Amino acid sequence: MKLFVILGSINALLAVAFGAFGSHGLKGKLSADMLSIYETGVQYHMYHAIGLVLIGILAQWAVPSTLHWAGWLMFFGIIFFSGSLYILSITGVKILGAITPIGGVLFLISWVLVAIAAIKA
């Protein structure tokens, strides 16, 4: 389960890098609305990067199979949710907004699985 600590750490690094890019590279190039969308992607990216690290740590005490699913769902949630917001804000292609809720659902399921694993521990 140390894979999720590694994935979480890499995603935290990426969230910081994307946040810096948004603050310095995109300011003045995107509308306020699009910049806000981008920033939401960065926030949820970081929250769930920390969640991945937490899953890797919790695996020492909780049900590994449940946490395994939680970790992968959270990882793909980052890709679908934050990734779609990054691309939407930069390209302006509104249809990408339809992908974002898929990532949100993956986040919700992953957190439910974390709770279930903790209950079963």
CSV table of N, CA, C and O in Angstrom, one decimal:
chain,number,residue,atom,x,y,z
A,1,MET,N,0.8,-1.2,0.0
A,1,MET,CA,0.0,0.0,0.0
A,1,MET,C,0.8,1.3,0.0
A,1,MET,O,0.3,2.4,-0.1
A,2,LYS,N,2.2,1.1,0.1
A,2,LYS,CA,3.0,2.3,0.0
A,2,LYS,C,2.9,2.9,-1.4
A,2,LYS,O,3.2,4.1,-1.5
A,3,LEU,N,2.3,2.2,-2.3
A,3,LEU,CA,2.1,2.8,-3.7
A,3,LEU,C,1.2,4.0,-3.5
A,3,LEU,O,1.4,5.0,-4.2
A,4,PHE,N,0.2,4.0,-2.6
A,4,PHE,CA,-0.7,5.2,-2.5
A,4,PHE,C,0.0,6.3,-1.8
A,4,PHE,O,-0.3,7.5,-2.1
A,5,VAL,N,1.0,6.1,-0.9
A,5,VAL,CA,1.8,7.1,-0.3
A,5,VAL,C,2.6,7.8,-1.4
A,5,VAL,O,2.7,9.0,-1.5
A,6,ILE,N,3.1,7.0,-2.3
A,6,ILE,CA,3.9,7.5,-3.4
A,6,ILE,C,3.1,8.3,-4.4
A,6,ILE,O,3.4,9.4,-4.8
A,7,LEU,N,1.9,7.7,-4.8
A,7,LEU,CA,1.0,8.4,-5.7
A,7,LEU,C,0.5,9.7,-5.1
A,7,LEU,O,0.4,10.7,-5.8
A,8,GLY,N,0.2,9.6,-3.8
A,8,GLY,CA,-0.3,10.8,-3.1
A,8,GLY,C,0.8,11.9,-3.1
A,8,GLY,O,0.5,13.1,-3.3
A,9,SER,N,2.0,11.5,-2.8
A,9,SER,CA,3.1,12.5,-2.8
A,9,SER,C,3.3,13.1,-4.1
A,9,SER,O,3.5,14.3,-4.3
A,10,ILE,N,3.3,12.3,-5.2
A,10,ILE,CA,3.5,12.8,-6.5
A,10,ILE,C,2.4,13.7,-6.9
A,10,ILE,O,2.6,14.8,-7.5
A,11,ASN,N,1.1,13.4,-6.5
A,11,ASN,CA,0.0,14.2,-6.8
A,11,ASN,C,0.0,15.5,-6.0
A,11,ASN,O,-0.4,16.6,-6.5
A,12,ALA,N,0.5,15.5,-4.8
A,12,ALA,CA,0.7,16.7,-4.0
A,12,ALA,C,1.7,17.6,-4.7
A,12,ALA,O,1.4,18.8,-4.8
A,13,LEU,N,2.8,17.1,-5.2
A,13,LEU,CA,3.8,17.8,-5.9
A,13,LEU,C,3.1,18.5,-7.1
A,13,LEU,O,3.3,19.7,-7.4
A,14,LEU,N,2.3,17.7,-7.9
A,14,LEU,CA,1.7,18.2,-9.1
A,14,LEU,C,0.7,19.3,-8.7
A,14,LEU,O,0.6,20.3,-9.4
A,15,ALA,N,-0.1,19.1,-7.6
A,15,ALA,CA,-1.0,20.1,-7.2
A,15,ALA,C,-0.3,21.5,-6.9
A,15,ALA,O,-0.8,22.5,-7.3
A,16,VAL,N,0.8,21.4,-6.2
A,16,VAL,CA,1.6,22.6,-5.9
A,16,VAL,C,2.1,23.2,-7.2
A,16,VAL,O,2.0,24.4,-7.5
A,17,ALA,N,2.6,22.4,-8.1
A,17,ALA,CA,3.1,22.9,-9.4
A,17,ALA,C,2.0,23.5,-10.2
A,17,ALA,O,2.1,24.6,-10.8
A,18,PHE,N,0.8,22.8,-10.3
A,18,PHE,CA,-0.3,23.4,-11.1
A,18,PHE,C,-0.8,24.6,-10.4
A,18,PHE,O,-1.2,25.6,-11.1
A,19,GLY,N,-0.8,24.7,-9.1
A,19,GLY,CA,-1.3,25.9,-8.4
A,19,GLY,C,-0.4,27.1,-8.7
A,19,GLY,O,-0.8,28.2,-9.0
A,20,ALA,N,0.9,26.8,-8.7
A,20,ALA,CA,1.9,27.9,-9.0
A,20,ALA,C,1.7,28.3,-10.5
A,20,ALA,O,1.8,29.5,-10.8
A,21,PHE,N,1.6,27.4,-11.4
A,21,PHE,CA,1.4,27.7,-12.8
A,21,PHE,C,0.1,28.5,-13.0
A,21,PHE,O,0.1,29.5,-13.7
A,22,GLY,N,-1.0,28.2,-12.2
A,22,GLY,CA,-2.2,28.9,-12.3
A,22,GLY,C,-2.0,30.4,-11.8
A,22,GLY,O,-2.5,31.3,-12.4
A,23,SER,N,-1.3,30.5,-10.7
A,23,SER,CA,-1.1,31.8,-10.1
A,23,SER,C,-0.2,32.7,-10.9
A,23,SER,O,-0.4,33.9,-11.0
A,24,HIS,N,0.8,32.1,-11.5
A,24,HIS,CA,1.8,32.9,-12.2
A,24,HIS,C,1.7,32.9,-13.7
A,24,HIS,O,1.9,33.9,-14.4
A,25,GLY,N,1.4,31.7,-14.2
A,25,GLY,CA,1.3,31.6,-15.7
A,25,GLY,C,0.0,31.9,-16.3
A,25,GLY,O,0.0,32.2,-17.5
A,26,LEU,N,-1.1,31.7,-15.6
A,26,LEU,CA,-2.4,31.8,-16.2
A,26,LEU,C,-3.1,33.1,-15.8
A,26,LEU,O,-4.1,33.5,-16.4
A,27,LYS,N,-2.6,33.8,-14.7
A,27,LYS,CA,-3.2,35.0,-14.3
A,27,LYS,C,-3.1,36.0,-15.4
A,27,LYS,O,-2.0,36.3,-16.0
A,28,GLY,N,-4.2,36.6,-15.8
A,28,GLY,CA,-4.2,37.6,-16.9
A,28,GLY,C,-4.5,37.0,-18.2
A,28,GLY,O,-4.8,37.7,-19.2
A,29,LYS,N,-4.4,35.7,-18.3
A,29,LYS,CA,-4.6,35.0,-19.6
A,29,LYS,C,-6.0,34.3,-19.6
A,29,LYS,O,-6.5,34.0,-20.6
A,30,LEU,N,-6.5,34.0,-18.4
A,30,LEU,CA,-7.8,33.4,-18.3
A,30,LEU,C,-8.8,34.4,-17.7
A,30,LEU,O,-8.4,35.2,-16.9
A,31,SER,N,-10.0,34.2,-18.0
A,31,SER,CA,-11.1,35.1,-17.3
A,31,SER,C,-11.1,34.7,-15.9
A,31,SER,O,-10.6,33.6,-15.5
A,32,ALA,N,-11.7,35.5,-15.1
A,32,ALA,CA,-11.9,35.3,-13.6
A,32,ALA,C,-12.6,34.0,-13.4
A,32,ALA,O,-12.3,33.2,-12.5
A,33,ASP,N,-13.7,33.7,-14.2
A,33,ASP,CA,-14.4,32.5,-14.0
A,33,ASP,C,-13.6,31.3,-14.3
A,33,ASP,O,-13.6,30.3,-13.6
A,34,MET,N,-12.8,31.3,-15.4
A,34,MET,CA,-12.0,30.2,-15.8
A,34,MET,C,-10.9,29.9,-14.8
A,34,MET,O,-10.5,28.8,-14.5
A,35,LEU,N,-10.3,31.0,-14.3
A,35,LEU,CA,-9.3,30.9,-13.3
A,35,LEU,C,-9.8,30.3,-12.0
A,35,LEU,O,-9.2,29.5,-11.3
A,36,SER,N,-11.0,30.6,-11.7
A,36,SER,CA,-11.7,30.1,-10.5
A,36,SER,C,-11.9,28.6,-10.7
A,36,SER,O,-11.7,27.8,-9.7
A,37,ILE,N,-12.3,28.2,-11.9
A,37,ILE,CA,-12.5,26.7,-12.2
A,37,ILE,C,-11.2,26.0,-12.0
A,37,ILE,O,-11.1,24.9,-11.4
A,38,TYR,N,-10.1,26.6,-12.6
A,38,TYR,CA,-8.8,26.0,-12.5
A,38,TYR,C,-8.4,25.8,-11.0
A,38,TYR,O,-7.9,24.8,-10.6
A,39,GLU,N,-8.6,26.9,-10.2
A,39,GLU,CA,-8.2,26.9,-8.8
A,39,GLU,C,-9.0,25.8,-8.0
A,39,GLU,O,-8.5,25.1,-7.1
A,40,THR,N,-10.3,25.6,-8.4
A,40,THR,CA,-11.0,24.5,-7.8
A,40,THR,C,-10.4,23.1,-8.1
A,40,THR,O,-10.3,22.3,-7.2
A,41,GLY,N,-9.9,23.0,-9.3
A,41,GLY,CA,-9.2,21.7,-9.7
A,41,GLY,C,-8.0,21.5,-8.8
A,41,GLY,O,-7.7,20.4,-8.3
A,42,VAL,N,-7.2,22.6,-8.6
A,42,VAL,CA,-6.0,22.5,-7.8
A,42,VAL,C,-6.4,22.2,-6.3
A,42,VAL,O,-5.7,21.3,-5.7
A,43,GLN,N,-7.4,22.8,-5.8
A,43,GLN,CA,-7.8,22.5,-4.4
A,43,GLN,C,-8.2,21.0,-4.2
A,43,GLN,O,-7.7,20.4,-3.3
A,44,TYR,N,-9.1,20.5,-5.1
A,44,TYR,CA,-9.5,19.1,-4.9
A,44,TYR,C,-8.3,18.2,-5.2
A,44,TYR,O,-8.3,17.1,-4.7
A,45,HIS,N,-7.4,18.6,-6.1
A,45,HIS,CA,-6.3,17.8,-6.4
A,45,HIS,C,-5.5,17.6,-5.1
A,45,HIS,O,-5.1,16.5,-4.8
A,46,MET,N,-5.2,18.7,-4.4
A,46,MET,CA,-4.4,18.6,-3.2
A,46,MET,C,-5.1,17.8,-2.1
A,46,MET,O,-4.5,17.0,-1.4
A,47,TYR,N,-6.4,18.1,-1.9
A,47,TYR,CA,-7.2,17.4,-0.9
A,47,TYR,C,-7.1,15.9,-1.1
A,47,TYR,O,-6.9,15.1,-0.1
A,48,HIS,N,-7.2,15.4,-2.3
A,48,HIS,CA,-7.2,14.0,-2.6
A,48,HIS,C,-5.8,13.4,-2.7
A,48,HIS,O,-5.7,12.2,-2.5
A,49,ALA,N,-4.8,14.2,-3.0
A,49,ALA,CA,-3.5,13.8,-2.9
A,49,ALA,C,-3.2,13.4,-1.4
A,49,ALA,O,-2.6,12.3,-1.1
A,50,ILE,N,-3.6,14.3,-0.5
A,50,ILE,CA,-3.4,14.0,0.9
A,50,ILE,C,-4.2,12.7,1.3
A,50,ILE,O,-3.8,11.9,2.1
A,51,GLY,N,-5.4,12.6,0.7
A,51,GLY,CA,-6.2,11.4,0.9
A,51,GLY,C,-5.5,10.1,0.5
A,51,GLY,O,-5.6,9.1,1.2
A,52,LEU,N,-4.8,10.2,-0.6
A,52,LEU,CA,-4.1,9.0,-1.0
A,52,LEU,C,-3.0,8.6,0.0
A,52,LEU,O,-2.8,7.5,0.3
A,53,VAL,N,-2.3,9.6,0.5
A,53,VAL,CA,-1.2,9.4,1.5
A,53,VAL,C,-1.9,8.8,2.7
A,53,VAL,O,-1.4,7.8,3.3
A,54,LEU,N,-3.0,9.3,3.1
A,54,LEU,CA,-3.8,8.8,4.3
A,54,LEU,C,-4.1,7.3,4.0
A,54,LEU,O,-4.0,6.5,5.0
A,55,ILE,N,-4.6,7.0,2.9
A,55,ILE,CA,-5.0,5.6,2.6
A,55,ILE,C,-3.8,4.7,2.7
A,55,ILE,O,-3.9,3.6,3.3
A,56,GLY,N,-2.7,5.1,2.2
A,56,GLY,CA,-1.4,4.3,2.3
A,56,GLY,C,-1.0,4.1,3.8
A,56,GLY,O,-0.6,3.0,4.1
A,57,ILE,N,-1.2,5.1,4.6
A,57,ILE,CA,-0.9,5.0,6.0
A,57,ILE,C,-1.9,4.1,6.7
A,57,ILE,O,-1.5,3.2,7.5
A,58,LEU,N,-3.2,4.3,6.4
A,58,LEU,CA,-4.2,3.6,7.1
A,58,LEU,C,-4.2,2.1,6.8
A,58,LEU,O,-4.6,1.2,7.6
A,59,ALA,N,-3.6,1.7,5.7
A,59,ALA,CA,-3.5,0.3,5.3
A,59,ALA,C,-2.8,-0.6,6.3
A,59,ALA,O,-2.9,-1.8,6.3
A,60,GLN,N,-2.0,0.1,7.1
A,60,GLN,CA,-1.3,-0.7,8.2
A,60,GLN,C,-2.2,-1.3,9.2
A,60,GLN,O,-1.9,-2.3,9.8
A,61,TRP,N,-3.4,-0.6,9.4
A,61,TRP,CA,-4.3,-1.0,10.4
A,61,TRP,C,-5.7,-1.5,9.9
A,61,TRP,O,-6.4,-2.0,10.7
A,62,ALA,N,-6.0,-1.2,8.7
A,62,ALA,CA,-7.4,-1.4,8.2
A,62,ALA,C,-7.4,-2.5,7.1
A,62,ALA,O,-6.3,-3.0,6.8
A,63,VAL,N,-8.5,-2.7,6.6
A,63,VAL,CA,-8.7,-3.8,5.6
A,63,VAL,C,-8.1,-3.3,4.3
A,63,VAL,O,-8.5,-2.4,3.6
A,64,PRO,N,-7.0,-4.0,3.9
A,64,PRO,CA,-6.2,-3.5,2.7
A,64,PRO,C,-7.0,-3.6,1.4
A,64,PRO,O,-6.9,-2.7,0.6
A,65,SER,N,-7.9,-4.6,1.2
A,65,SER,CA,-8.6,-4.7,-0.1
A,65,SER,C,-9.6,-3.5,-0.2
A,65,SER,O,-9.7,-3.0,-1.3
A,66,THR,N,-10.3,-3.1,0.8
A,66,THR,CA,-11.2,-2.0,0.8
A,66,THR,C,-10.4,-0.7,0.5
A,66,THR,O,-10.8,0.1,-0.3
A,67,LEU,N,-9.3,-0.6,1.2
A,67,LEU,CA,-8.4,0.6,0.9
A,67,LEU,C,-7.8,0.6,-0.4
A,67,LEU,O,-7.5,1.7,-1.0
A,68,HIS,N,-7.5,-0.6,-1.0
A,68,HIS,CA,-7.0,-0.7,-2.3
A,68,HIS,C,-7.9,-0.1,-3.3
A,68,HIS,O,-7.5,0.8,-4.1
A,69,TRP,N,-9.2,-0.4,-3.2
A,69,TRP,CA,-10.2,0.1,-4.1
A,69,TRP,C,-10.4,1.6,-3.8
A,69,TRP,O,-10.5,2.4,-4.8
A,70,ALA,N,-10.4,2.0,-2.6
A,70,ALA,CA,-10.5,3.5,-2.2
A,70,ALA,C,-9.4,4.3,-2.9
A,70,ALA,O,-9.6,5.3,-3.4
A,71,GLY,N,-8.2,3.7,-2.8
A,71,GLY,CA,-7.0,4.4,-3.4
A,71,GLY,C,-7.1,4.6,-4.9
A,71,GLY,O,-6.9,5.7,-5.4
A,72,TRP,N,-7.5,3.5,-5.5
A,72,TRP,CA,-7.6,3.7,-7.0
A,72,TRP,C,-8.7,4.6,-7.4
A,72,TRP,O,-8.6,5.3,-8.4
A,73,LEU,N,-9.8,4.5,-6.7
A,73,LEU,CA,-11.0,5.4,-7.1
A,73,LEU,C,-10.6,6.8,-6.8
A,73,LEU,O,-10.9,7.7,-7.6
A,74,MET,N,-9.9,7.1,-5.7
A,74,MET,CA,-9.5,8.4,-5.4
A,74,MET,C,-8.5,8.9,-6.5
A,74,MET,O,-8.6,10.1,-7.0
A,75,PHE,N,-7.5,8.1,-6.9
A,75,PHE,CA,-6.6,8.4,-7.9
A,75,PHE,C,-7.3,8.8,-9.2
A,75,PHE,O,-7.0,9.8,-9.8
A,76,PHE,N,-8.2,7.9,-9.7
A,76,PHE,CA,-8.9,8.2,-10.9
A,76,PHE,C,-9.9,9.4,-10.7
A,76,PHE,O,-10.1,10.1,-11.7
A,77,GLY,N,-10.3,9.6,-9.5
A,77,GLY,CA,-11.1,10.8,-9.3
A,77,GLY,C,-10.3,12.1,-9.5
A,77,GLY,O,-10.9,13.1,-10.1
A,78,ILE,N,-9.1,12.1,-9.1
A,78,ILE,CA,-8.2,13.2,-9.4
A,78,ILE,C,-8.1,13.5,-10.9
A,78,ILE,O,-8.2,14.6,-11.3
A,79,ILE,N,-7.9,12.4,-11.6
A,79,ILE,CA,-7.7,12.5,-13.1
A,79,ILE,C,-9.0,13.1,-13.7
A,79,ILE,O,-9.0,14.0,-14.5
A,80,PHE,N,-10.2,12.5,-13.3
A,80,PHE,CA,-11.4,12.9,-13.9
A,80,PHE,C,-11.9,14.3,-13.5
A,80,PHE,O,-12.2,15.1,-14.3
A,81,PHE,N,-11.8,14.5,-12.1
A,81,PHE,CA,-12.3,15.8,-11.6
A,81,PHE,C,-11.3,16.9,-11.9
A,81,PHE,O,-11.7,17.9,-12.6
A,82,SER,N,-10.2,16.8,-11.3
A,82,SER,CA,-9.2,18.0,-11.5
A,82,SER,C,-8.7,18.1,-12.9
A,82,SER,O,-8.6,19.2,-13.4
A,83,GLY,N,-8.5,16.9,-13.5
A,83,GLY,CA,-8.0,17.0,-14.9
A,83,GLY,C,-9.0,17.6,-15.8
A,83,GLY,O,-8.6,18.5,-16.7
A,84,SER,N,-10.3,17.3,-15.7
A,84,SER,CA,-11.3,17.9,-16.5
A,84,SER,C,-11.4,19.4,-16.3
A,84,SER,O,-11.6,20.2,-17.2
A,85,LEU,N,-11.2,19.8,-15.0
A,85,LEU,CA,-11.3,21.3,-14.7
A,85,LEU,C,-10.1,22.0,-15.3
A,85,LEU,O,-10.2,23.1,-15.7
A,86,TYR,N,-8.9,21.4,-15.2
A,86,TYR,CA,-7.7,22.0,-15.8
A,86,TYR,C,-7.9,22.2,-17.3
A,86,TYR,O,-7.7,23.3,-17.8
A,87,ILE,N,-8.3,21.2,-17.9
A,87,ILE,CA,-8.5,21.3,-19.4
A,87,ILE,C,-9.6,22.2,-19.8
A,87,ILE,O,-9.5,23.0,-20.7
A,88,LEU,N,-10.7,22.1,-19.1
A,88,LEU,CA,-11.9,23.0,-19.3
A,88,LEU,C,-11.5,24.5,-19.2
A,88,LEU,O,-11.7,25.3,-20.0
A,89,SER,N,-10.8,24.8,-18.1
A,89,SER,CA,-10.4,26.2,-17.9
A,89,SER,C,-9.4,26.8,-18.9
A,89,SER,O,-9.5,27.9,-19.3
A,90,ILE,N,-8.5,25.9,-19.3
A,90,ILE,CA,-7.5,26.4,-20.3
A,90,ILE,C,-8.0,26.4,-21.7
A,90,ILE,O,-7.7,27.3,-22.5
A,91,THR,N,-8.9,25.4,-22.1
A,91,THR,CA,-9.4,25.4,-23.5
A,91,THR,C,-10.7,26.1,-23.7
A,91,THR,O,-11.1,26.4,-24.8
A,92,GLY,N,-11.5,26.1,-22.6
A,92,GLY,CA,-12.9,26.7,-22.7
A,92,GLY,C,-13.9,25.7,-23.3
A,92,GLY,O,-15.0,26.1,-23.6
A,93,VAL,N,-13.5,24.5,-23.5
A,93,VAL,CA,-14.4,23.5,-24.1
A,93,VAL,C,-15.3,23.0,-22.9
A,93,VAL,O,-15.0,22.3,-22.1
A,94,LYS,N,-16.6,23.5,-23.0
A,94,LYS,CA,-17.5,23.4,-21.9
A,94,LYS,C,-18.0,21.9,-21.7
A,94,LYS,O,-18.4,21.5,-20.6
A,95,ILE,N,-18.0,21.1,-22.8
A,95,ILE,CA,-18.4,19.7,-22.7
A,95,ILE,C,-17.6,18.9,-21.7
A,95,ILE,O,-18.1,18.0,-21.1
A,96,LEU,N,-16.4,19.4,-21.4
A,96,LEU,CA,-15.5,18.7,-20.4
A,96,LEU,C,-16.1,18.8,-19.0
A,96,LEU,O,-15.8,18.0,-18.2
A,97,GLY,N,-17.0,19.8,-18.8
A,97,GLY,CA,-17.6,19.9,-17.5
A,97,GLY,C,-18.5,18.7,-17.2
A,97,GLY,O,-18.8,18.4,-16.1
A,98,ALA,N,-18.9,17.9,-18.3
A,98,ALA,CA,-19.7,16.7,-18.1
A,98,ALA,C,-18.9,15.6,-17.5
A,98,ALA,O,-19.5,14.7,-16.9
A,99,ILE,N,-17.6,15.6,-17.6
A,99,ILE,CA,-16.7,14.6,-17.0
A,99,ILE,C,-16.5,14.8,-15.5
A,99,ILE,O,-16.3,13.9,-14.8
A,100,THR,N,-16.5,16.1,-15.1
A,100,THR,CA,-16.1,16.4,-13.8
A,100,THR,C,-17.0,15.7,-12.7
A,100,THR,O,-16.4,15.2,-11.7
A,101,PRO,N,-18.3,15.6,-12.9
A,101,PRO,CA,-19.1,14.8,-11.9
A,101,PRO,C,-18.7,13.4,-11.7
A,101,PRO,O,-18.8,12.8,-10.6
A,102,ILE,N,-18.1,12.8,-12.8
A,102,ILE,CA,-17.7,11.4,-12.6
A,102,ILE,C,-16.6,11.3,-11.6
A,102,ILE,O,-16.5,10.4,-10.7
A,103,GLY,N,-15.6,12.3,-11.7
A,103,GLY,CA,-14.6,12.3,-10.7
A,103,GLY,C,-15.1,12.6,-9.3
A,103,GLY,O,-14.6,12.0,-8.3
A,104,GLY,N,-16.1,13.4,-9.2
A,104,GLY,CA,-16.7,13.7,-7.9
A,104,GLY,C,-17.3,12.5,-7.3
A,104,GLY,O,-17.2,12.2,-6.1
A,105,VAL,N,-18.0,11.7,-8.1
A,105,VAL,CA,-18.6,10.4,-7.6
A,105,VAL,C,-17.5,9.5,-7.2
A,105,VAL,O,-17.6,8.8,-6.1
A,106,LEU,N,-16.4,9.4,-7.9
A,106,LEU,CA,-15.3,8.5,-7.5
A,106,LEU,C,-14.7,9.0,-6.2
A,106,LEU,O,-14.4,8.1,-5.4
A,107,PHE,N,-14.6,10.3,-6.0
A,107,PHE,CA,-14.2,10.8,-4.7
A,107,PHE,C,-15.1,10.3,-3.6
A,107,PHE,O,-14.7,9.9,-2.5
A,108,LEU,N,-16.4,10.5,-3.8
A,108,LEU,CA,-17.4,10.2,-2.8
A,108,LEU,C,-17.3,8.7,-2.4
A,108,LEU,O,-17.3,8.3,-1.2
A,109,ILE,N,-17.2,7.8,-3.4
A,109,ILE,CA,-17.2,6.4,-3.2
A,109,ILE,C,-15.9,6.0,-2.4
A,109,ILE,O,-15.9,5.2,-1.5
A,110,SER,N,-14.8,6.7,-2.8
A,110,SER,CA,-13.5,6.4,-2.2
A,110,SER,C,-13.5,6.7,-0.7
A,110,SER,O,-13.0,6.0,0.1
A,111,TRP,N,-14.1,7.9,-0.4
A,111,TRP,CA,-14.2,8.3,1.1
A,111,TRP,C,-15.1,7.3,1.8
A,111,TRP,O,-14.9,7.0,3.0
A,112,VAL,N,-16.2,6.8,1.2
A,112,VAL,CA,-17.1,5.8,1.9
A,112,VAL,C,-16.3,4.6,2.1
A,112,VAL,O,-16.4,4.0,3.2
A,113,LEU,N,-15.5,4.2,1.2
A,113,LEU,CA,-14.6,3.0,1.4
A,113,LEU,C,-13.6,3.1,2.5
A,113,LEU,O,-13.3,2.2,3.2
A,114,VAL,N,-13.1,4.3,2.6
A,114,VAL,CA,-12.1,4.6,3.7
A,114,VAL,C,-12.9,4.5,5.0
A,114,VAL,O,-12.3,3.8,6.0
A,115,ALA,N,-14.1,5.0,5.1
A,115,ALA,CA,-14.8,4.9,6.4
A,115,ALA,C,-15.2,3.4,6.7
A,115,ALA,O,-15.0,2.9,7.8
A,116,ILE,N,-15.6,2.6,5.6
A,116,ILE,CA,-15.8,1.2,5.8
A,116,ILE,C,-14.6,0.5,6.3
A,116,ILE,O,-14.7,-0.3,7.2
A,117,ALA,N,-13.5,0.8,5.7
A,117,ALA,CA,-12.2,0.1,6.1
A,117,ALA,C,-11.9,0.4,7.6
A,117,ALA,O,-11.5,-0.4,8.3
A,118,ALA,N,-12.1,1.7,8.0
A,118,ALA,CA,-11.9,2.1,9.4
A,118,ALA,C,-12.8,1.4,10.3
A,118,ALA,O,-12.4,0.9,11.4
A,119,ILE,N,-14.1,1.2,9.9
A,119,ILE,CA,-15.1,0.5,10.8
A,119,ILE,C,-14.7,-0.9,10.9
A,119,ILE,O,-14.8,-1.5,12.0
A,120,LYS,N,-14.2,-1.5,9.9
A,120,LYS,CA,-13.9,-3.0,9.9
A,120,LYS,C,-12.6,-3.2,10.6
A,120,LYS,O,-12.3,-4.4,11.0
A,121,ALA,N,-11.8,-2.2,10.8
A,121,ALA,CA,-10.4,-2.4,11.4
A,121,ALA,C,-10.5,-2.8,12.8
A,121,ALA,O,-11.4,-2.4,13.6
